Amino acid sequence: MSDTFDQIFVSLKHWLLGYLPVWSQPVISCLLSIAVIIVAFATLFAITTWLERKGLARIQNRYGPNRAGIPLTNISLFGLGQPAADGIKALTKEDIVPFAADKLVHFFAPVVLVIPVLLSYAVLPIGRNMVAVDMDAGLLFFFAVGAATELSVFMAGWSSRNKYALLGAMRAIAQMVSYEIPLILSSVSVIMMVGSLSTVKIVEAQSTYHGLLPDWFVFTPWGFAGFILFMISALAESNRSPFDLPEGESEIVAGYFIEYSGFKFALFFLAEYLGMFAISGLGITLFLGGWHAPFAWLTWIPSWAWFFIKLVTLVLILIWIRGTVPRLRMDQLMNFAWKFMLPMALLNLVGVAIWHFMTPGLPRWLVGFALVVGPYLLLGRGLMAGKNLAKRTYRFAE
Amino acid sequence: MNTSDHPYLFILLLGLSAVAFALIPLGLAWLWAKKYSPKKENAIKNATYECGLESKGDAWIQFKSEYYLYAIIFLIFDVETIFLLPFAVSFTGLGVGAFISLMVFLFLLVSGLAWAWLKGVLTWK
């Protein structure tokens, strides 16, 4: 019974394709998968915008959106109609292009941004037998298309012919480029343990249960360090707070998309969130066991449901971080990437190798633990030395 | 019928769908604007935004050379990660010796990073 639910989308697709002529099946099969990916993640985007505004409002002692609900009635549903209202607003707003802008590049930047973001979903396993393309070089494909978003960011910043936009684009490129290396290096540790670049194989490698806990990579010393490094880099890659310098509202207003209005602005917003889901999904695949249930007795819940439960949990944590952590300064951001993240990610590779060569047991855990905590303390203390930092005092409103 | 049997077809179709996903709403918005709210452009409204002040000078200017230095270091490490990937894939079948020789390769690159660090390139000014 649980198997039927687990494979419901896969069997549904097979059943639908059975009614079609054989020659059209490959194309229709691809289009059906694409439609499911786009609809599922666009819906998640709509819910997340509402969730984020509600969550941030709660953190800041406000109500957040609470009016828009079902049209022509008084039912407000905690403001759940807000995403639809936002969508209509974006579609009907005037599209202003500055006279000074490079019109063609200005138009293509948001379109170019959406392509790599959606392409990265091709290799993301969202359930058992539910990966669009099981590529041997899946991870490499993900990082390759993920890096292409930088092109669009610079297209937007440069073509707007606006000082803030250019500043924002330069910052965004410097930031994304710097955090890409710890991002890839922290996933290399997983590749070393699994011995494959295929996302499906990586999820399979985490399928067993060891006592109470599952064999997810996050429950090893190197995996835990790798997961933290990966998520910090993922935050920076998706330009989210506390790494939202490229769009820092209080200094450069909106950064590289300052001159965009109407649906082009909405496309930037959408691509940013879809990118965040994709990279969080990759974090789940690499470290959090993909679509596997956390406990053996919970395997009756469908695999795709587990993937989305994990994804929403990660997104909620990211919203929480956005609501509580202040924005970094540019020099702090670059120093953190090159002087802390990169050495830690490289040392983590040594940690994973030693974990692999040692026999299972308590000594392995102690050595693995020491190889994470030792460098962390030494590097952290070393970088803080001579900074003459005082403890910050806060004053709260009564 | 699995989409994995035709990976290139799927990626091509996904790319095309992404273009359509961006262009269709833009087209709808354009049609709406054409019918109900035609463009009323003027020099002030379509001026470059600079917080309400009139913008001075061109935005297409030279920028800090620090960005290039970071880009060069990035390039070195990005190529390094490409070399790391095949090693990582075959790591489970390799012995300690192969691992140590890779560590020597990593050490050479890290010494470059350490040199840049001591030189002060990594300190944002």
Coordinates of C-alpha atoms in Angstrom, one line a residue:
Chain A
M1 CA 0.0 0.0 0.0
S2 CA 2.7 2.4 1.0
D3 CA 4.5 1.4 -2.2
T4 CA 1.6 2.5 -4.3
F5 CA 1.7 6.0 -2.7
D6 CA 5.4 6.1 -3.0
Q7 CA 5.3 5.5 -6.8
I8 CA 2.0 7.2 -7.5
F9 CA 3.4 9.9 -9.8
V10 CA 5.6 7.4 -11.6
S11 CA 2.7 4.9 -12.2
L12 CA 0.4 7.8 -13.2
K13 CA 2.9 8.9 -15.8
H14 CA 3.2 5.3 -17.2
W15 CA -0.5 4.9 -17.3
L16 CA -0.9 8.2 -19.2
L17 CA 1.9 7.4 -21.6
G18 CA 0.2 4.0 -22.4
Y19 CA -2.5 5.8 -24.3
L20 CA -0.1 7.6 -26.6
P21 CA 1.5 6.4 -29.9
V22 CA 5.0 5.0 -29.3
W23 CA 6.9 7.7 -31.4
S24 CA 5.5 10.5 -29.2
Q25 CA 6.3 8.9 -25.9
P26 CA 9.9 10.2 -25.3
V27 CA 8.9 13.8 -25.9
I28 CA 5.6 13.6 -23.9
S29 CA 7.4 11.8 -21.1
C30 CA 10.0 14.6 -20.9
L31 CA 7.3 17.3 -21.1
L32 CA 5.3 15.7 -18.3
S33 CA 8.3 15.6 -16.0
I34 CA 9.2 19.2 -16.8
A35 CA 5.6 20.3 -16.1
V36 CA 5.7 18.5 -12.7
I37 CA 9.0 20.1 -11.8
I38 CA 7.9 23.6 -12.8
V39 CA 4.5 23.4 -11.1
A40 CA 5.8 21.8 -7.9
F41 CA 8.6 24.3 -7.4
A42 CA 6.6 27.3 -8.5
T43 CA 3.9 26.4 -6.0
L44 CA 6.6 26.0 -3.3
F45 CA 7.9 29.4 -4.4
A46 CA 4.5 31.0 -3.9
I47 CA 4.1 29.4 -0.5
T48 CA 7.6 30.3 0.6
T49 CA 7.2 34.0 -0.3
W50 CA 4.1 34.1 2.0
L51 CA 5.9 32.0 4.7
E52 CA 8.9 34.2 4.6
R53 CA 6.9 37.4 5.0
K54 CA 4.9 35.9 7.8
G55 CA 8.0 34.5 9.5
L56 CA 10.0 37.7 9.2
A57 CA 7.0 39.6 10.5
R58 CA 6.7 37.4 13.5
I59 CA 10.4 37.8 14.3
Q60 CA 10.0 41.6 14.0
N61 CA 6.8 41.8 16.1
R62 CA 4.5 42.5 13.2
Y63 CA 1.6 40.6 11.6
G64 CA 2.8 40.3 8.0
P65 CA 0.4 39.9 5.1
N66 CA -3.1 39.1 6.6
R67 CA -5.6 40.6 4.2
A68 CA -5.5 38.9 0.8
G69 CA -7.5 35.7 0.8
I70 CA -10.3 34.4 -1.4
P71 CA -11.4 37.3 -3.7
L72 CA -14.9 38.9 -3.2
T73 CA -15.3 37.3 0.2
N74 CA -14.2 38.2 3.7
I75 CA -12.2 35.0 4.1
S76 CA -8.5 36.0 4.5
L77 CA -6.9 32.6 5.3
F78 CA -4.0 34.3 7.1
G79 CA -3.1 36.2 4.0
L80 CA -2.5 33.1 1.9
G81 CA -3.9 34.9 -1.2
Q82 CA -0.9 37.3 -1.1
P83 CA 1.3 35.4 -3.6
A84 CA -1.5 35.5 -6.2
A85 CA -2.1 39.2 -5.6
D86 CA 1.7 39.8 -6.0
G87 CA 1.7 37.8 -9.2
I88 CA -1.2 39.9 -10.7
K89 CA 0.5 43.1 -9.5
A90 CA 3.8 42.1 -11.2
L91 CA 2.0 41.3 -14.5
T92 CA 0.1 44.6 -14.6
K93 CA 2.8 47.0 -13.5
E94 CA 4.4 49.3 -16.0
D95 CA 7.7 48.0 -17.3
I96 CA 10.1 51.0 -17.1
V97 CA 13.4 50.7 -18.9
P98 CA 15.8 53.6 -18.4
F99 CA 16.8 55.5 -21.5
A100 CA 20.5 55.1 -20.7
A101 CA 20.2 51.3 -20.4
D102 CA 21.5 48.8 -23.0
K103 CA 18.0 47.7 -24.0
L104 CA 18.7 44.2 -25.4
V105 CA 21.0 43.0 -22.7
H106 CA 18.6 44.5 -20.1
F107 CA 15.8 42.5 -21.5
F108 CA 17.7 39.2 -21.7
A109 CA 19.2 39.2 -18.3
P110 CA 16.1 37.9 -16.4
V111 CA 15.4 35.4 -19.1
V112 CA 19.0 34.1 -19.0
L113 CA 18.8 33.8 -15.2
V114 CA 15.8 31.5 -15.3
I115 CA 17.4 28.9 -17.7
P116 CA 20.4 27.7 -15.5
V117 CA 18.2 27.8 -12.4
L118 CA 15.6 25.5 -13.9
L119 CA 18.2 23.3 -15.6
S120 CA 19.8 22.4 -12.3
Y121 CA 16.5 20.6 -11.3
A122 CA 17.3 18.0 -14.0
V123 CA 19.6 16.0 -11.8
L124 CA 17.8 16.5 -8.4
P125 CA 16.3 13.3 -7.1
I126 CA 13.0 14.3 -5.5
G127 CA 11.8 10.8 -4.7
R128 CA 12.4 7.1 -5.4
N129 CA 12.7 6.7 -9.2
M130 CA 11.9 10.4 -9.4
V131 CA 14.9 12.0 -11.0
A132 CA 14.6 13.5 -14.4
V133 CA 18.1 12.6 -15.7
D134 CA 20.3 10.1 -13.8
M135 CA 23.6 11.4 -15.2
D136 CA 26.9 9.9 -14.3
A137 CA 28.3 13.4 -13.9
G138 CA 25.1 14.8 -12.3
L139 CA 26.9 16.9 -9.6
L140 CA 29.3 18.4 -12.2
F141 CA 26.3 19.3 -14.3
F142 CA 24.6 20.9 -11.3
F143 CA 27.7 23.1 -10.5
A144 CA 28.3 23.9 -14.2
V145 CA 24.8 25.3 -14.8
G146 CA 24.7 26.8 -11.3
A147 CA 27.8 28.9 -12.2
A148 CA 26.0 30.3 -15.2
T149 CA 23.8 32.5 -13.1
E150 CA 26.7 34.8 -12.6
L151 CA 26.6 35.7 -16.2
S152 CA 23.0 36.9 -15.9
V153 CA 23.8 38.9 -12.8
F154 CA 26.5 40.8 -14.5
M155 CA 24.3 41.3 -17.6
A156 CA 21.7 42.9 -15.4
G157 CA 24.2 45.1 -13.5
W158 CA 26.1 46.3 -16.5
S159 CA 23.3 46.9 -18.9
S160 CA 21.3 49.0 -16.4
R161 CA 23.9 51.7 -16.6
N162 CA 23.3 52.5 -13.0
K163 CA 26.0 53.0 -10.3
Y164 CA 24.2 51.0 -7.7
A165 CA 23.5 48.2 -10.2
L166 CA 27.1 47.9 -11.2
L167 CA 28.3 48.0 -7.6
G168 CA 25.7 45.3 -6.8
A169 CA 26.8 43.1 -9.8
M170 CA 30.5 43.4 -8.9
R171 CA 29.8 42.5 -5.3
A172 CA 27.6 39.6 -6.4
I173 CA 30.2 38.2 -8.8
A174 CA 33.0 38.5 -6.2
Q175 CA 30.8 36.8 -3.6
M176 CA 29.4 34.0 -5.8
V177 CA 32.9 33.3 -7.2
S178 CA 34.5 33.1 -3.8
Y179 CA 31.9 30.9 -2.2
E180 CA 31.7 28.5 -5.1
I181 CA 35.0 26.9 -4.2
P182 CA 34.0 25.9 -0.6
L183 CA 30.7 24.8 -2.0
I184 CA 32.3 22.4 -4.5
L185 CA 35.0 21.3 -2.1
S186 CA 32.5 20.4 0.6
S187 CA 30.7 18.2 -1.8
V188 CA 33.9 16.6 -3.0
S189 CA 34.1 15.0 0.5
V190 CA 30.8 13.2 -0.2
I191 CA 32.0 12.2 -3.7
M192 CA 35.1 10.7 -2.1
M193 CA 33.0 8.5 0.2
V194 CA 30.5 7.5 -2.5
G195 CA 32.8 7.2 -5.4
S196 CA 30.3 8.6 -7.9
L197 CA 29.1 11.9 -9.2
S198 CA 25.6 10.6 -9.8
T199 CA 23.1 12.1 -7.4
V200 CA 21.0 8.9 -7.4
K201 CA 24.1 6.9 -6.3
I202 CA 24.8 9.4 -3.5
V203 CA 21.3 9.0 -2.2
E204 CA 21.5 5.2 -2.4
A205 CA 24.7 5.3 -0.4
Q206 CA 22.8 6.8 2.5
S207 CA 19.9 4.3 2.5
T208 CA 20.8 2.1 5.4
Y209 CA 20.0 2.5 9.1
H210 CA 22.5 2.1 11.9
G211 CA 20.8 1.5 15.2
L212 CA 18.5 4.5 15.8
L213 CA 20.0 6.9 13.3
P214 CA 20.2 6.6 9.5
D215 CA 23.5 6.4 7.7
W216 CA 23.3 10.0 6.5
F217 CA 26.6 11.8 5.9
V218 CA 25.6 14.6 8.2
F219 CA 26.0 12.2 11.1
T220 CA 29.7 11.8 10.7
P221 CA 32.3 14.4 11.9
W222 CA 33.4 15.3 8.3
G223 CA 29.9 15.2 7.0
F224 CA 28.6 17.5 9.7
A225 CA 31.5 20.0 9.0
G226 CA 30.8 19.6 5.2
F227 CA 27.1 20.2 5.7
I228 CA 27.7 23.4 7.6
L229 CA 30.2 24.6 5.1
F230 CA 27.9 23.7 2.2
M231 CA 24.9 25.5 3.7
I232 CA 26.9 28.7 4.4
S233 CA 28.2 28.6 0.8
A234 CA 24.7 27.9 -0.4
L235 CA 23.4 31.0 1.4
A236 CA 26.1 33.1 -0.2
E237 CA 25.5 31.5 -3.6
S238 CA 21.8 32.3 -3.5
N239 CA 22.5 35.9 -2.3
R240 CA 20.5 35.5 0.9
S241 CA 20.8 37.2 4.2
P242 CA 23.4 37.5 5.9
F243 CA 25.2 37.4 2.5
D244 CA 22.7 39.8 0.8
L245 CA 25.3 42.5 0.1
P246 CA 24.6 42.5 -3.6
E247 CA 21.2 43.8 -2.9
G248 CA 21.7 45.5 0.5
E249 CA 18.6 47.7 0.6
S250 CA 20.1 50.3 2.9
E251 CA 23.2 51.1 0.8
I252 CA 22.7 50.1 -2.9
V253 CA 18.9 49.8 -2.8
A254 CA 18.4 46.6 -4.7
G255 CA 21.8 46.0 -6.3
Y256 CA 21.9 44.6 -9.8
F257 CA 18.1 44.5 -10.3
I258 CA 17.5 48.1 -9.2
E259 CA 16.4 49.2 -12.7
Y260 CA 13.9 46.3 -13.2
S261 CA 10.2 46.6 -12.7
G262 CA 7.1 44.7 -13.5
F263 CA 7.4 41.0 -14.4
K264 CA 11.2 41.2 -15.0
F265 CA 11.7 42.0 -11.4
A266 CA 9.4 39.1 -10.5
L267 CA 11.6 36.8 -12.6
F268 CA 14.7 37.8 -10.7
F269 CA 12.8 37.2 -7.4
L270 CA 11.5 33.9 -8.7
A271 CA 14.9 32.7 -10.0
E272 CA 16.5 33.6 -6.7
Y273 CA 14.1 31.5 -4.7
L274 CA 14.2 28.6 -7.2
G275 CA 18.0 28.7 -7.0
M276 CA 17.7 28.5 -3.2
F277 CA 15.4 25.5 -3.4
A278 CA 17.7 23.8 -5.9
I279 CA 20.8 24.3 -3.8
S280 CA 19.0 23.3 -0.6
G281 CA 17.8 20.2 -2.5
L282 CA 21.4 19.4 -3.4
G283 CA 22.3 19.8 0.3
I284 CA 19.6 17.3 1.2
T285 CA 20.8 14.9 -1.5
L286 CA 24.4 15.1 -0.4
F287 CA 24.2 15.2 3.4
L288 CA 20.7 14.6 4.6
G289 CA 19.9 11.3 2.9
G290 CA 18.0 12.6 0.0
W291 CA 14.4 11.2 0.0
H292 CA 15.1 8.6 2.7
A293 CA 13.1 8.6 5.9
P294 CA 15.0 9.6 9.0
F295 CA 13.9 6.4 10.9
A296 CA 13.3 2.9 9.6
W297 CA 9.7 2.9 11.1
L298 CA 8.8 6.0 9.1
T299 CA 9.5 4.5 5.7
W300 CA 5.7 4.2 5.0
I301 CA 5.6 7.9 4.3
P302 CA 6.3 8.4 0.5
S303 CA 9.8 9.3 -0.5
W304 CA 8.8 12.5 -2.3
A305 CA 7.0 13.7 0.8
W306 CA 10.2 13.2 2.8
F307 CA 12.2 15.3 0.2
F308 CA 9.7 18.2 0.5
I309 CA 9.5 17.9 4.3
K310 CA 13.3 18.3 4.4
L311 CA 13.3 21.1 1.9
V312 CA 10.7 23.1 3.7
T313 CA 12.5 22.6 7.0
L314 CA 15.8 23.9 5.4
V315 CA 13.9 26.8 3.9
L316 CA 12.4 27.7 7.3
I317 CA 15.9 27.6 8.9
L318 CA 17.1 30.0 6.1
I319 CA 14.1 32.3 6.9
W320 CA 15.0 32.2 10.5
I321 CA 18.7 33.0 9.7
R322 CA 17.5 36.0 7.5
G323 CA 15.4 37.3 10.4
T324 CA 18.1 37.1 13.0
V325 CA 21.6 37.5 11.5
P326 CA 22.8 41.0 10.5
R327 CA 24.3 41.6 7.1
L328 CA 28.1 41.1 6.7
R329 CA 30.5 43.8 5.5
M330 CA 32.3 43.4 2.2
D331 CA 35.7 42.8 3.7
Q332 CA 34.3 40.4 6.3
L333 CA 32.6 38.5 3.5
M334 CA 35.7 38.1 1.4
N335 CA 37.9 37.3 4.4
F336 CA 35.5 34.7 5.6
A337 CA 35.4 33.0 2.2
W338 CA 39.1 32.9 1.6
K339 CA 40.6 32.7 5.1
F340 CA 38.1 30.5 6.8
M341 CA 35.8 28.6 4.5
L342 CA 38.5 27.5 1.9
P343 CA 41.0 26.2 4.5
M344 CA 38.3 24.4 6.4
A345 CA 36.9 22.8 3.3
L346 CA 40.4 21.6 2.2
L347 CA 41.1 20.3 5.7
N348 CA 37.8 18.5 5.6
L349 CA 39.1 16.5 2.6
V350 CA 41.9 15.2 4.8
G351 CA 39.4 14.4 7.5
V352 CA 37.3 12.3 5.1
A353 CA 40.3 10.5 3.8
I354 CA 41.4 9.6 7.4
W355 CA 37.9 8.5 8.2
H356 CA 38.0 6.2 5.2
F357 CA 41.3 4.7 6.0
M358 CA 40.7 4.0 9.7
T359 CA 38.7 1.0 10.9
P360 CA 35.2 1.8 12.3
G361 CA 35.1 2.3 16.0
L362 CA 35.5 4.9 18.8
P363 CA 39.1 6.0 17.8
R364 CA 37.8 6.9 14.3
W365 CA 35.1 9.1 15.8
L366 CA 37.6 10.8 18.1
V367 CA 40.1 11.5 15.4
G368 CA 37.4 12.7 13.0
F369 CA 36.0 15.0 15.7
A370 CA 39.4 16.4 16.5
L371 CA 40.1 17.1 12.8
V372 CA 37.0 19.2 12.7
V373 CA 37.0 21.0 16.0
G374 CA 40.8 21.6 16.1
P375 CA 41.2 23.5 12.9
Y376 CA 37.9 25.4 13.6
L377 CA 39.2 26.6 17.0
L378 CA 42.7 27.3 15.8
L379 CA 41.6 29.2 12.6
G380 CA 38.8 31.0 14.4
R381 CA 41.0 32.1 17.3
G382 CA 43.8 33.0 14.9
L383 CA 41.7 35.2 12.7
M384 CA 40.1 36.9 15.8
A385 CA 43.5 37.6 17.4
G386 CA 44.6 41.2 17.4
K387 CA 41.1 42.4 16.4
N388 CA 40.4 43.8 19.8
L389 CA 36.8 42.9 19.8
A390 CA 34.5 43.8 22.6
K391 CA 31.3 42.1 23.5
R392 CA 28.4 43.8 21.9
T393 CA 25.7 45.1 24.1
Y394 CA 22.1 45.2 22.9
R395 CA 19.3 47.5 24.0
F396 CA 15.8 46.1 23.5
A397 CA 12.6 48.0 23.4
E398 CA 10.6 47.6 26.6
Chain B
M1 CA 9.4 5.0 -20.5
N2 CA 12.0 6.8 -18.5
T3 CA 13.3 10.3 -19.1
S4 CA 16.8 9.0 -18.3
D5 CA 16.9 7.2 -21.6
H6 CA 17.0 10.5 -23.5
P7 CA 19.1 12.8 -21.2
Y8 CA 19.9 15.3 -24.0
L9 CA 16.3 15.5 -25.2
F10 CA 15.2 16.2 -21.6
I11 CA 17.8 18.9 -21.0
L12 CA 17.0 20.5 -24.4
L13 CA 13.3 20.5 -23.6
L14 CA 13.9 21.7 -20.1
G15 CA 15.9 24.6 -21.4
L16 CA 13.2 25.5 -24.0
S17 CA 10.6 25.3 -21.2
A18 CA 12.7 27.6 -19.1
V19 CA 12.8 30.2 -21.9
A20 CA 9.0 29.8 -22.4
F21 CA 8.5 30.0 -18.6
A22 CA 10.2 33.4 -18.7
L23 CA 8.9 34.8 -22.0
I24 CA 5.2 33.9 -21.7
P25 CA 4.4 36.0 -18.6
L26 CA 6.6 38.8 -20.1
G27 CA 4.5 38.6 -23.3
L28 CA 1.2 38.6 -21.3
A29 CA 2.4 41.7 -19.3
W30 CA 3.4 43.3 -22.6
L31 CA -0.1 42.6 -24.1
W32 CA -1.8 44.0 -20.9
A33 CA 0.3 47.1 -21.1
K34 CA -0.5 47.5 -24.8
K35 CA -4.3 47.3 -24.2
Y36 CA -4.8 48.9 -20.8
S37 CA -1.8 51.0 -19.8
P38 CA 0.2 52.3 -22.8
K39 CA 3.7 53.5 -22.0
K40 CA 4.0 57.1 -21.2
E41 CA 7.8 57.6 -21.3
N42 CA 9.5 60.8 -20.3
A43 CA 13.0 62.0 -19.5
I44 CA 12.4 62.2 -15.8
K45 CA 10.6 58.9 -15.3
N46 CA 13.0 56.9 -17.4
A47 CA 16.1 58.5 -16.0
T48 CA 18.7 56.4 -14.2
Y49 CA 17.7 55.9 -10.6
E50 CA 19.9 57.5 -8.0
C51 CA 17.7 57.9 -4.9
G52 CA 15.9 60.9 -6.3
L53 CA 18.9 63.0 -7.2
E54 CA 19.9 63.7 -10.7
S55 CA 22.6 61.1 -11.7
K56 CA 26.0 62.5 -12.2
G57 CA 28.5 61.0 -14.6
D58 CA 28.5 57.6 -16.3
A59 CA 28.0 54.4 -14.5
W60 CA 30.3 52.5 -16.9
I61 CA 33.5 53.2 -15.1
Q62 CA 36.7 51.4 -14.1
F63 CA 36.4 49.3 -10.9
K64 CA 38.7 48.1 -8.2
S65 CA 41.6 45.9 -9.3
E66 CA 41.0 43.7 -6.2
Y67 CA 38.2 42.0 -8.1
Y68 CA 40.7 40.8 -10.7
L69 CA 43.0 39.4 -8.1
Y70 CA 40.1 37.4 -6.5
A71 CA 39.1 36.3 -10.0
I72 CA 42.6 34.9 -10.7
I73 CA 42.7 33.0 -7.3
F74 CA 39.3 31.7 -8.1
L75 CA 40.4 30.5 -11.5
I76 CA 43.3 28.5 -9.9
F77 CA 41.1 26.8 -7.3
D78 CA 38.2 26.2 -9.8
V79 CA 40.6 24.3 -12.1
E80 CA 41.9 22.5 -9.0
T81 CA 38.4 21.3 -8.1
I82 CA 38.1 19.9 -11.6
F83 CA 41.3 17.9 -11.1
L84 CA 39.9 16.8 -7.7
L85 CA 36.7 15.4 -9.1
P86 CA 38.2 12.4 -11.0
F87 CA 40.4 11.7 -8.0
A88 CA 37.4 11.8 -5.6
V89 CA 35.4 9.5 -7.8
S90 CA 38.1 6.8 -7.8
F91 CA 39.1 7.4 -4.2
T92 CA 37.4 4.4 -2.7
G93 CA 39.6 2.1 -4.8
L94 CA 42.9 3.9 -4.1
G95 CA 45.5 3.4 -1.4
V96 CA 47.2 5.7 1.0
G97 CA 50.0 6.4 -1.5
A98 CA 47.7 7.9 -4.1
F99 CA 46.1 10.0 -1.4
I100 CA 49.4 11.3 -0.2
S101 CA 50.5 12.2 -3.8
L102 CA 47.2 14.1 -4.2
M103 CA 47.9 15.9 -1.0
V104 CA 51.3 17.0 -2.4
F105 CA 49.4 18.5 -5.4
L106 CA 47.0 20.2 -3.1
F107 CA 49.9 21.5 -1.0
L108 CA 51.4 23.2 -4.0
L109 CA 48.2 25.1 -4.6
V110 CA 47.6 25.9 -1.0
S111 CA 51.1 27.3 -0.8
G112 CA 50.0 29.7 -3.6
L113 CA 47.1 30.6 -1.4
A114 CA 49.3 31.1 1.6
W115 CA 51.6 33.3 -0.5
A116 CA 48.7 35.4 -1.6
W117 CA 47.5 35.6 2.0
L118 CA 50.9 36.8 3.3
K119 CA 51.2 39.2 0.4
G120 CA 47.9 40.8 1.7
V121 CA 46.0 40.1 -1.5
L122 CA 43.2 38.4 0.4
T123 CA 42.6 41.4 2.7
W124 CA 39.9 43.6 1.2
K125 CA 40.9 47.2 1.3

